[in-house]
CSV table of C-alpha atoms and ligand atoms in Angstrom, one decimal:
chain,number,residue,atom,x,y,z
A,1,UNK,CA,-68.1,118.6,52.2
A,2,UNK,CA,-65.0,117.9,49.9
A,3,UNK,CA,-61.6,119.0,51.3
A,4,UNK,CA,-58.7,120.4,49.4
A,5,UNK,CA,-55.1,121.0,50.4
A,6,UNK,CA,-53.2,123.7,48.4
A,7,UNK,CA,-49.4,124.3,48.4
A,8,UNK,CA,-48.4,127.8,47.1
A,9,UNK,CA,-51.6,129.2,48.6
A,10,UNK,CA,-50.0,132.6,49.2
A,11,UNK,CA,-49.3,133.0,45.4
A,12,UNK,CA,-51.5,134.3,42.6
A,13,UNK,CA,-53.1,131.0,41.7
A,14,UNK,CA,-53.4,129.8,45.3
A,15,UNK,CA,-55.7,132.8,46.1
A,16,UNK,CA,-57.9,132.3,43.0
A,17,UNK,CA,-58.1,128.6,43.5
A,18,UNK,CA,-59.1,129.1,47.2
A,19,UNK,CA,-61.9,131.4,46.2
A,20,UNK,CA,-63.1,129.0,43.6
A,21,UNK,CA,-63.1,126.0,45.9
A,22,UNK,CA,-64.7,127.9,48.7
A,23,UNK,CA,-67.5,129.0,46.3
A,24,UNK,CA,-68.0,125.3,45.4
A,25,UNK,CA,-68.5,124.4,49.1
A,26,UNK,CA,-65.0,122.9,49.8
A,27,UNK,CA,-63.2,123.0,53.1
A,28,UNK,CA,-59.9,124.6,52.0
A,29,UNK,CA,-56.5,124.0,53.6
A,30,UNK,CA,-53.2,125.6,52.6
A,31,UNK,CA,-49.6,125.2,53.4
A,32,UNK,CA,-47.6,128.3,54.2
A,33,UNK,CA,-43.8,128.2,54.6
A,34,UNK,CA,-41.5,130.1,56.9
A,35,UNK,CA,-41.7,131.3,60.5
A,36,UNK,CA,-43.1,134.7,59.9
A,37,UNK,CA,-44.3,134.8,56.2
A,38,UNK,CA,-45.8,138.2,55.4
A,39,UNK,CA,-48.0,136.6,52.8
A,40,UNK,CA,-49.9,134.7,55.5
A,41,UNK,CA,-51.7,138.0,56.3
A,42,UNK,CA,-52.6,138.4,52.6
A,43,UNK,CA,-54.3,135.0,52.6
A,44,UNK,CA,-56.1,135.8,55.8
A,45,UNK,CA,-57.5,139.0,54.3
A,46,UNK,CA,-58.4,137.5,50.9
A,47,UNK,CA,-59.8,134.1,52.0
A,48,UNK,CA,-60.4,134.2,55.8
A,49,UNK,CA,-62.1,130.8,55.7
A,50,UNK,CA,-59.0,128.9,54.6
A,51,UNK,CA,-57.2,126.7,57.3
A,52,UNK,CA,-53.5,127.3,57.2
A,53,UNK,CA,-50.7,124.8,58.1
A,54,UNK,CA,-47.0,125.4,58.3
A,55,UNK,CA,-44.9,123.4,55.9
A,56,UNK,CA,-42.3,123.5,53.2
A,57,UNK,CA,-42.0,121.5,49.9
A,58,UNK,CA,-38.4,120.7,50.8
A,59,UNK,CA,-39.5,119.1,54.2
A,60,UNK,CA,-41.3,115.8,53.6
A,61,UNK,CA,-42.4,115.4,57.2
A,62,UNK,CA,-44.1,118.8,57.2
A,63,UNK,CA,-46.1,117.7,54.1
A,64,UNK,CA,-47.1,114.4,55.8
A,65,UNK,CA,-48.2,116.4,58.9
A,66,UNK,CA,-50.3,118.8,56.8
A,67,UNK,CA,-52.0,115.9,55.0
A,68,UNK,CA,-52.7,114.2,58.4
A,69,UNK,CA,-54.2,117.5,59.7
A,70,UNK,CA,-56.4,118.3,56.6
A,71,UNK,CA,-57.4,114.8,55.3
A,72,UNK,CA,-57.9,116.2,51.7
A,73,UNK,CA,-59.8,114.6,48.8
A,74,UNK,CA,-57.8,116.8,46.4
A,75,UNK,CA,-54.2,118.1,46.6
A,76,UNK,CA,-53.1,121.0,44.4
A,77,UNK,CA,-49.4,121.4,44.2
A,78,UNK,CA,-48.9,125.0,43.2
A,79,UNK,CA,-45.9,125.8,45.4
A,80,UNK,CA,-42.7,126.6,43.5
A,81,UNK,CA,-39.8,128.9,43.0
A,82,UNK,CA,-41.7,130.3,40.0
A,83,UNK,CA,-39.7,133.3,38.6
A,84,UNK,CA,-37.7,132.0,35.6
A,85,UNK,CA,-35.1,134.7,35.6
A,86,UNK,CA,-34.3,134.0,39.3
A,87,UNK,CA,-33.8,130.3,38.6
A,88,UNK,CA,-30.4,130.9,36.8
A,89,UNK,CA,-28.9,132.6,39.8
A,90,UNK,CA,-30.5,130.1,42.2
A,91,UNK,CA,-30.6,126.9,40.3
A,92,UNK,CA,-30.0,124.6,43.3
A,93,UNK,CA,-32.9,126.0,45.4
A,94,UNK,CA,-35.1,126.0,42.3
A,95,UNK,CA,-34.3,122.3,41.8
A,96,UNK,CA,-35.0,121.6,45.4
A,97,UNK,CA,-38.4,123.3,45.5
A,98,UNK,CA,-39.8,123.3,42.0
A,99,UNK,CA,-38.4,119.8,41.1
A,100,UNK,CA,-37.8,117.7,44.2
A,101,UNK,CA,-40.7,119.4,46.0
A,102,UNK,CA,-43.0,117.6,43.6
A,103,UNK,CA,-41.5,114.2,44.5
A,104,UNK,CA,-41.9,115.1,48.2
A,105,UNK,CA,-45.5,116.0,47.7
A,106,UNK,CA,-46.3,112.9,45.6
A,107,UNK,CA,-44.6,110.6,48.1
A,108,UNK,CA,-46.4,112.2,51.0
A,109,UNK,CA,-49.7,111.7,49.3
A,110,UNK,CA,-48.8,108.1,48.4
A,111,UNK,CA,-47.9,107.3,52.0
A,112,UNK,CA,-51.0,109.1,53.3
A,113,UNK,CA,-53.3,107.1,51.0
A,114,UNK,CA,-52.1,103.7,52.2
A,115,UNK,CA,-53.8,100.8,50.4
A,116,UNK,CA,-55.8,103.0,48.0
A,117,UNK,CA,-53.4,105.3,46.1
A,118,UNK,CA,-56.1,107.0,44.1
A,119,UNK,CA,-58.1,108.0,47.2
A,120,UNK,CA,-56.5,111.5,47.0
A,121,UNK,CA,-56.5,113.3,43.7
A,122,UNK,CA,-53.4,115.2,42.9
A,123,UNK,CA,-52.8,118.2,40.6
A,124,UNK,CA,-49.3,119.3,39.5
A,125,UNK,CA,-48.6,122.8,38.3
A,126,UNK,CA,-46.6,122.1,35.1
A,127,UNK,CA,-45.7,124.8,32.8
A,128,UNK,CA,-45.3,125.9,29.1
A,129,UNK,CA,-41.7,126.7,30.1
A,130,UNK,CA,-41.1,123.0,29.6
A,131,UNK,CA,-41.5,123.5,25.9
A,132,UNK,CA,-38.7,126.1,25.9
A,133,UNK,CA,-37.0,125.9,22.6
A,134,UNK,CA,-40.2,124.9,20.9
A,135,UNK,CA,-40.2,121.8,18.8
A,136,UNK,CA,-43.7,122.4,17.4
A,137,UNK,CA,-46.1,125.3,17.0
A,138,UNK,CA,-48.6,125.4,18.6
A,139,UNK,CA,-47.5,123.3,21.6
A,140,UNK,CA,-49.7,120.4,22.9
A,141,UNK,CA,-49.5,117.6,25.4
A,142,UNK,CA,-47.4,115.4,23.1
A,143,UNK,CA,-44.9,118.1,22.0
A,144,UNK,CA,-41.3,117.2,22.8
A,145,UNK,CA,-40.1,119.0,25.9
A,146,UNK,CA,-36.9,121.2,25.6
A,147,UNK,CA,-36.6,123.4,28.7
A,148,UNK,CA,-34.4,126.5,28.5
A,149,UNK,CA,-33.9,127.4,32.1
A,150,UNK,CA,-33.2,125.7,35.5
A,151,UNK,CA,-36.9,126.4,36.3
A,152,UNK,CA,-38.0,124.7,33.1
A,153,UNK,CA,-35.8,121.7,33.8
A,154,UNK,CA,-37.2,121.4,37.4
A,155,UNK,CA,-40.7,121.5,36.0
A,156,UNK,CA,-40.0,118.8,33.5
A,157,UNK,CA,-38.7,116.6,36.4
A,158,UNK,CA,-41.9,117.3,38.4
A,159,UNK,CA,-44.1,116.6,35.3
A,160,UNK,CA,-42.5,113.2,34.5
A,161,UNK,CA,-42.5,112.3,38.2
A,162,UNK,CA,-46.3,113.0,38.3
A,163,UNK,CA,-46.8,110.8,35.3
A,164,UNK,CA,-44.6,108.1,36.8
A,165,UNK,CA,-46.6,108.0,40.1
A,166,UNK,CA,-49.8,107.8,38.1
A,167,UNK,CA,-48.4,104.8,36.1
A,168,UNK,CA,-46.5,103.1,38.9
A,169,UNK,CA,-49.0,103.4,41.7
A,170,UNK,CA,-52.3,104.1,40.0
A,171,UNK,CA,-52.6,107.5,41.6
A,172,UNK,CA,-55.2,109.9,40.3
A,173,UNK,CA,-52.5,112.4,39.4
A,174,UNK,CA,-52.9,115.1,36.7
A,175,UNK,CA,-50.5,117.6,35.3
A,176,UNK,CA,-51.7,120.9,34.0
A,177,UNK,CA,-49.3,122.3,31.4
A,178,UNK,CA,-50.4,125.9,31.8
A,179,UNK,CA,-49.3,128.8,29.6
A,180,UNK,CA,-48.8,132.2,31.2
A,181,UNK,CA,-51.7,133.5,33.2
A,182,UNK,CA,-51.8,136.9,34.8
A,183,UNK,CA,-54.1,139.0,37.0
A,184,UNK,CA,-54.0,142.0,39.3
A,185,UNK,CA,-52.6,139.5,41.9
A,186,UNK,CA,-49.5,138.7,39.7
A,187,UNK,CA,-46.2,139.3,41.5
A,188,UNK,CA,-44.5,142.6,40.5
A,189,UNK,CA,-41.4,140.7,39.2
A,190,UNK,CA,-43.3,139.2,36.2
A,191,UNK,CA,-43.5,141.3,33.0
A,192,UNK,CA,-47.2,142.0,32.8
A,193,UNK,CA,-47.5,143.3,36.3
A,194,UNK,CA,-44.2,145.2,36.0
A,195,UNK,CA,-45.7,146.9,33.0
A,196,UNK,CA,-49.2,147.6,34.5
A,197,UNK,CA,-47.7,149.0,37.7
A,198,UNK,CA,-45.2,151.2,35.8
A,199,UNK,CA,-47.7,152.4,33.3
A,200,UNK,CA,-50.0,153.4,36.2
A,201,UNK,CA,-47.2,155.3,37.9
A,202,UNK,CA,-46.2,157.0,34.7
A,203,UNK,CA,-49.8,158.0,34.1
A,204,UNK,CA,-50.0,159.5,37.6
A,205,UNK,CA,-46.7,161.4,37.1
A,206,UNK,CA,-44.8,159.3,39.6
A,207,UNK,CA,-42.3,157.7,37.2
A,208,UNK,CA,-40.8,158.8,33.9
A,209,UNK,CA,-39.0,155.7,32.5
A,210,UNK,CA,-39.6,152.0,32.2
A,211,UNK,CA,-36.5,149.7,31.9
A,212,UNK,CA,-37.2,146.4,30.2
A,213,UNK,CA,-35.5,143.3,28.9
A,214,UNK,CA,-36.3,141.5,25.6
A,215,UNK,CA,-39.2,143.1,23.9
A,216,UNK,CA,-39.5,140.5,21.1
A,217,UNK,CA,-40.3,137.5,23.3
A,218,UNK,CA,-43.8,136.2,22.7
A,219,UNK,CA,-46.2,134.7,25.2
A,220,UNK,CA,-49.7,133.1,25.2
A,221,UNK,CA,-51.2,135.1,28.1
A,222,UNK,CA,-54.5,134.3,29.7
A,223,UNK,CA,-56.4,135.3,32.9
A,224,UNK,CA,-55.5,133.4,36.1
A,225,UNK,CA,-59.1,133.1,37.2
A,226,UNK,CA,-59.9,131.0,34.1
A,227,UNK,CA,-56.9,128.7,34.6
A,228,UNK,CA,-57.7,127.7,38.2
A,229,UNK,CA,-61.2,126.6,36.9
A,230,UNK,CA,-59.3,124.3,34.5
A,231,UNK,CA,-57.2,122.8,37.4
A,232,UNK,CA,-60.4,121.9,39.3
A,233,UNK,CA,-62.0,120.4,36.2
A,234,UNK,CA,-58.9,118.1,35.7
A,235,UNK,CA,-59.4,116.6,39.1
A,236,UNK,CA,-63.2,116.0,38.5
A,237,UNK,CA,-62.3,113.5,35.6
A,238,UNK,CA,-62.6,109.8,36.2
A,239,UNK,CA,-58.8,109.4,35.7
A,240,UNK,CA,-55.7,111.5,36.0
A,241,UNK,CA,-54.2,112.9,32.7
A,242,UNK,CA,-52.2,115.8,31.3
A,243,UNK,CA,-53.8,118.9,29.8
A,244,UNK,CA,-52.6,122.1,28.1
A,245,UNK,CA,-54.4,125.2,29.2
A,246,UNK,CA,-53.8,128.2,26.8
A,247,UNK,CA,-55.6,130.8,24.8
A,248,UNK,CA,-54.0,129.8,21.5
A,249,UNK,CA,-53.0,133.5,20.8
A,250,UNK,CA,-49.6,134.9,21.2
A,251,UNK,CA,-48.4,138.5,21.8
A,252,UNK,CA,-45.0,140.1,22.0
A,253,UNK,CA,-43.8,142.3,24.9
A,254,UNK,CA,-44.2,145.2,22.4
A,255,UNK,CA,-47.9,144.3,22.1
A,256,UNK,CA,-48.2,144.3,25.9
A,257,UNK,CA,-46.6,147.8,26.0
A,258,UNK,CA,-48.9,149.1,23.2
A,259,UNK,CA,-52.1,148.0,25.0
A,260,UNK,CA,-51.0,149.2,28.4
A,261,UNK,CA,-49.8,152.6,27.4
A,262,UNK,CA,-52.7,153.2,25.0
A,263,UNK,CA,-55.1,152.6,27.9
A,264,UNK,CA,-53.7,155.7,29.7
A,265,UNK,CA,-53.6,157.7,26.5
A,266,UNK,CA,-50.0,157.3,25.5
A,267,UNK,CA,-49.7,156.1,21.8
A,268,UNK,CA,-45.9,156.3,21.4
A,269,UNK,CA,-43.9,154.8,24.3
A,270,UNK,CA,-40.6,154.7,22.4
A,271,UNK,CA,-39.2,157.7,24.4
A,272,UNK,CA,-40.3,156.2,27.8
A,273,UNK,CA,-39.2,152.5,27.5
A,274,UNK,CA,-35.5,151.7,27.6
A,275,UNK,CA,-33.9,148.2,27.3
A,276,UNK,CA,-31.2,147.1,29.7
A,277,UNK,CA,-29.1,143.9,29.7
A,278,UNK,CA,-29.8,143.3,33.4
A,279,UNK,CA,-33.3,142.1,32.4
A,280,UNK,CA,-32.1,139.9,29.5
A,281,UNK,CA,-32.0,136.1,30.1
A,282,UNK,CA,-29.1,133.7,29.3
A,283,UNK,CA,-31.5,131.7,27.2
A,284,UNK,CA,-34.9,132.8,26.0
A,285,UNK,CA,-38.2,131.0,25.2
A,286,UNK,CA,-39.1,132.8,21.9
A,287,UNK,CA,-42.5,131.7,20.7
A,288,UNK,CA,-45.0,130.1,23.2
A,289,UNK,CA,-48.4,129.4,21.8
A,290,UNK,CA,-50.6,126.6,23.2
A,291,UNK,CA,-53.2,124.2,21.7
A,292,UNK,CA,-55.8,123.6,24.4
A,293,UNK,CA,-58.0,121.4,22.2
A,294,UNK,CA,-57.8,118.4,24.6
A,295,UNK,CA,-58.9,120.6,27.6
A,296,UNK,CA,-61.7,122.1,25.4
A,297,UNK,CA,-63.0,118.7,24.3
A,298,UNK,CA,-62.6,116.7,27.6
A,299,UNK,CA,-63.0,119.3,30.3
A,300,UNK,CA,-65.3,121.8,28.4
A,301,UNK,CA,-62.7,124.5,29.4
A,302,UNK,CA,-62.2,127.7,27.5
A,303,UNK,CA,-60.6,131.0,28.4
A,304,UNK,CA,-63.0,133.9,28.8
A,305,UNK,CA,-60.7,137.0,29.1
A,306,UNK,CA,-59.0,138.5,26.0
A,307,UNK,CA,-55.4,139.8,26.0
A,308,UNK,CA,-56.6,143.4,25.7
A,309,UNK,CA,-59.1,143.1,28.4
A,310,UNK,CA,-56.6,141.4,30.7
A,311,UNK,CA,-54.0,144.1,30.3
A,312,UNK,CA,-56.5,146.9,30.8
A,313,UNK,CA,-57.9,145.2,33.9
A,314,UNK,CA,-54.4,145.1,35.4
A,315,UNK,CA,-53.6,148.7,34.5
A,316,UNK,CA,-57.0,149.8,36.0
A,317,UNK,CA,-56.3,147.9,39.2
A,318,UNK,CA,-52.9,149.5,39.6
A,319,UNK,CA,-54.3,153.0,38.9
A,320,UNK,CA,-57.0,152.4,41.5
A,321,UNK,CA,-54.4,151.3,44.1
A,322,UNK,CA,-52.3,154.5,43.5
A,323,UNK,CA,-55.3,156.8,43.6
A,324,UNK,CA,-56.6,155.1,46.8
A,325,UNK,CA,-53.1,155.5,48.4
A,326,UNK,CA,-53.3,159.3,47.7
B,401,LIG,P1,-46.4,132.4,42.6
B,401,LIG,O1,-45.0,132.7,42.4
B,401,LIG,O2,-47.4,133.6,42.7
B,401,LIG,O3,-46.6,131.5,43.9
B,401,LIG,C1,-45.7,130.5,44.2
B,401,LIG,C2,-46.0,129.9,45.6
B,401,LIG,O4,-45.1,128.9,45.9
B,401,LIG,C3,-46.1,130.9,46.7
B,401,LIG,O5,-47.2,130.7,47.5
B,401,LIG,C4,-44.8,130.6,47.5
B,401,LIG,O6,-44.9,130.9,48.8
B,401,LIG,C5,-44.8,129.1,47.3
B,401,LIG,N1,-43.5,128.5,47.6
B,401,LIG,C6,-42.3,128.9,47.2
B,401,LIG,N2,-41.3,128.1,47.8
B,401,LIG,C7,-41.9,127.2,48.6
B,401,LIG,C8,-41.5,126.2,49.4
B,401,LIG,N3,-40.2,125.9,49.6
B,401,LIG,N4,-42.4,125.4,50.0
B,401,LIG,C9,-43.8,125.7,49.9
B,401,LIG,N5,-44.2,126.7,49.1
B,401,LIG,C10,-43.3,127.4,48.5
B,401,LIG,O7,-46.9,131.5,41.4
B,401,LIG,P2,-48.3,131.3,40.6
B,401,LIG,O8,-49.4,131.4,41.6
B,401,LIG,O9,-48.2,132.3,39.5
B,401,LIG,O10,-48.1,129.9,40.0
B,401,LIG,C11,-48.6,128.7,40.7
B,401,LIG,C12,-47.8,127.5,40.2
B,401,LIG,O11,-48.1,127.3,38.8
B,401,LIG,C13,-46.3,127.6,40.3
B,401,LIG,O12,-45.9,126.2,40.5
B,401,LIG,C14,-45.8,128.0,38.9
B,401,LIG,O13,-44.5,127.6,38.7
B,401,LIG,C15,-46.9,127.3,38.1
B,401,LIG,N6,-47.1,128.0,36.8
B,401,LIG,C16,-47.5,129.3,36.8
B,401,LIG,C17,-47.9,129.9,35.6
B,401,LIG,C18,-48.3,131.3,35.6
B,401,LIG,O14,-48.4,131.9,34.4
B,401,LIG,N7,-48.7,131.9,36.7
B,401,LIG,C19,-47.9,129.1,34.3
B,401,LIG,C20,-47.5,127.8,34.5
B,401,LIG,C21,-47.2,127.2,35.7
B,401,LIG,P3,-44.2,132.3,49.5
B,401,LIG,O15,-45.4,133.3,49.4
B,401,LIG,O16,-43.9,131.9,50.8
B,401,LIG,O17,-43.1,132.6,48.6
B,402,LIG,P1,-42.2,133.8,32.2
B,402,LIG,O1,-42.8,135.2,32.8
B,402,LIG,O2,-40.7,133.8,32.2
B,402,LIG,O3,-42.9,133.5,31.0
B,402,LIG,O4,-42.7,132.8,33.4
B,402,LIG,P2,-42.2,136.7,32.9
B,402,LIG,O5,-43.4,137.6,33.0
B,402,LIG,O6,-41.1,136.8,33.9
B,402,LIG,O7,-41.4,136.9,31.4
B,402,LIG,C1,-42.1,136.8,30.2
B,402,LIG,C2,-41.2,137.4,29.1
B,402,LIG,O8,-41.1,138.8,29.3
B,402,LIG,C3,-39.7,139.1,28.9
B,402,LIG,N1,-39.3,140.3,29.6
B,402,LIG,C4,-39.3,140.6,30.9
B,402,LIG,N2,-39.6,139.8,31.9
B,402,LIG,C5,-39.6,140.3,33.2
B,402,LIG,N3,-39.9,139.6,34.2
B,402,LIG,N4,-39.1,141.6,33.4
B,402,LIG,C6,-38.7,142.4,32.3
B,402,LIG,O9,-38.3,143.6,32.5
B,402,LIG,C7,-38.8,141.9,31.0
B,402,LIG,N5,-38.6,142.4,29.8
B,402,LIG,C8,-38.9,141.4,28.9
B,402,LIG,C9,-38.9,137.9,29.5
B,402,LIG,O10,-37.6,137.8,28.9
B,402,LIG,C10,-39.9,136.7,29.0
B,402,LIG,O11,-39.6,136.3,27.7
B,402,LIG,C11,-44.0,132.8,33.9
B,402,LIG,C12,-43.9,132.3,35.3
B,402,LIG,O12,-45.2,132.4,35.9
B,402,LIG,C13,-43.6,130.8,35.3
B,402,LIG,O13,-43.7,130.3,36.7
B,402,LIG,C14,-44.5,130.1,34.4
B,402,LIG,O14,-44.2,128.7,34.4
B,402,LIG,C15,-44.5,130.7,33.0
B,402,LIG,O15,-44.8,132.0,33.1
B,402,LIG,C16,-45.5,129.9,32.1
């Protein structure tokens, strides 16, 4: 039975990846931080067969202990301060977790592997945010990185450190440069879930206004369930490498609002949505669109859920939650 260790198991991707690996017969271990983390109960409910260990990406010895207790064949480093807007106000903690946390995890794996550094396969959750002020459209593995936020800068550091450990020590280390992926499990601070939850509340008469930031930003949005499949496929390759996962389609926040409101029968949302500077960012990533040709050709990976279907799935989920609560 192969064994996997996941950091960030309490997050959106951690839950989908746990389900995927369990369905493939893996023994799954996860690291949860904090002394009384409320998300531990969420993991227990969603994936009760997962083994949980206490640890933190800023605490190297806790990572070494988790590796010693789980003896994984594969490590998926999904843990991060992942909310871009938050990273400007908390640049230092973002750097410590999202940047230096990668170095800690790589070093823990290297020490754990002893004489055979490729014994444990390593996945790093890199991000399209690294492309920032895009230097090429669409963006691919070789596109020059130009991050626009403390989060993006920290991810660039983790990305290059992963490549460096692969080249310096021969580790089987892969970096997935993933474009935005969403689901009903997305945190409410991210724009897709903020919109799906608000549209559901507006449809149910519980809210009458939606306050947003920049409506002109464009993103390449896919479904998280598809993207964790791509992570797993990367680690099944004979060698570590870097891959972009993306849909190759881009949509604006306005498109997102169009599809979400139309799904509950509202065709004109202009009187409901208001923009407020508090949701604007000091620097914006304007046009993210990914080229996943390498993943398609090497991994046989392709997204299966369209943008419209994804948005409708999220609105339906939030409507069902509200109706169940009533
Ligand atoms: P989430 O924000 O849902 O999850 C982040 C996870 O990191 C949570 O489990 C969180 O734990 C954990 N974490 C935070 N701080 C620490 C710490 N100090 N030590 C250990 N764990 C910590 O993110 P997603 O699931 O959406 O994303 C997974 C990864 O992929 C992240 O690294 C993200 O940056 C990256 N990514 C995501 C994309 C997306 O569109 N979703 C696209 C590209 C990259 P807790 O519950 O305790 O807060
Ligand atoms: P992002 O996701 O920054 O792309 O990072 P987010 O959903 O937060 O923002 C997407 C775009 O929407 C615009 N926007 C708003 N965003 C939020 N959160 N709230 C609003 O009210 C709002 N109004 C407009 C933003 O300006 C932005 O342009 C996500 C995270 O998962 C990262 O961890 C990951 O690396 C990247 O995706 C790829």
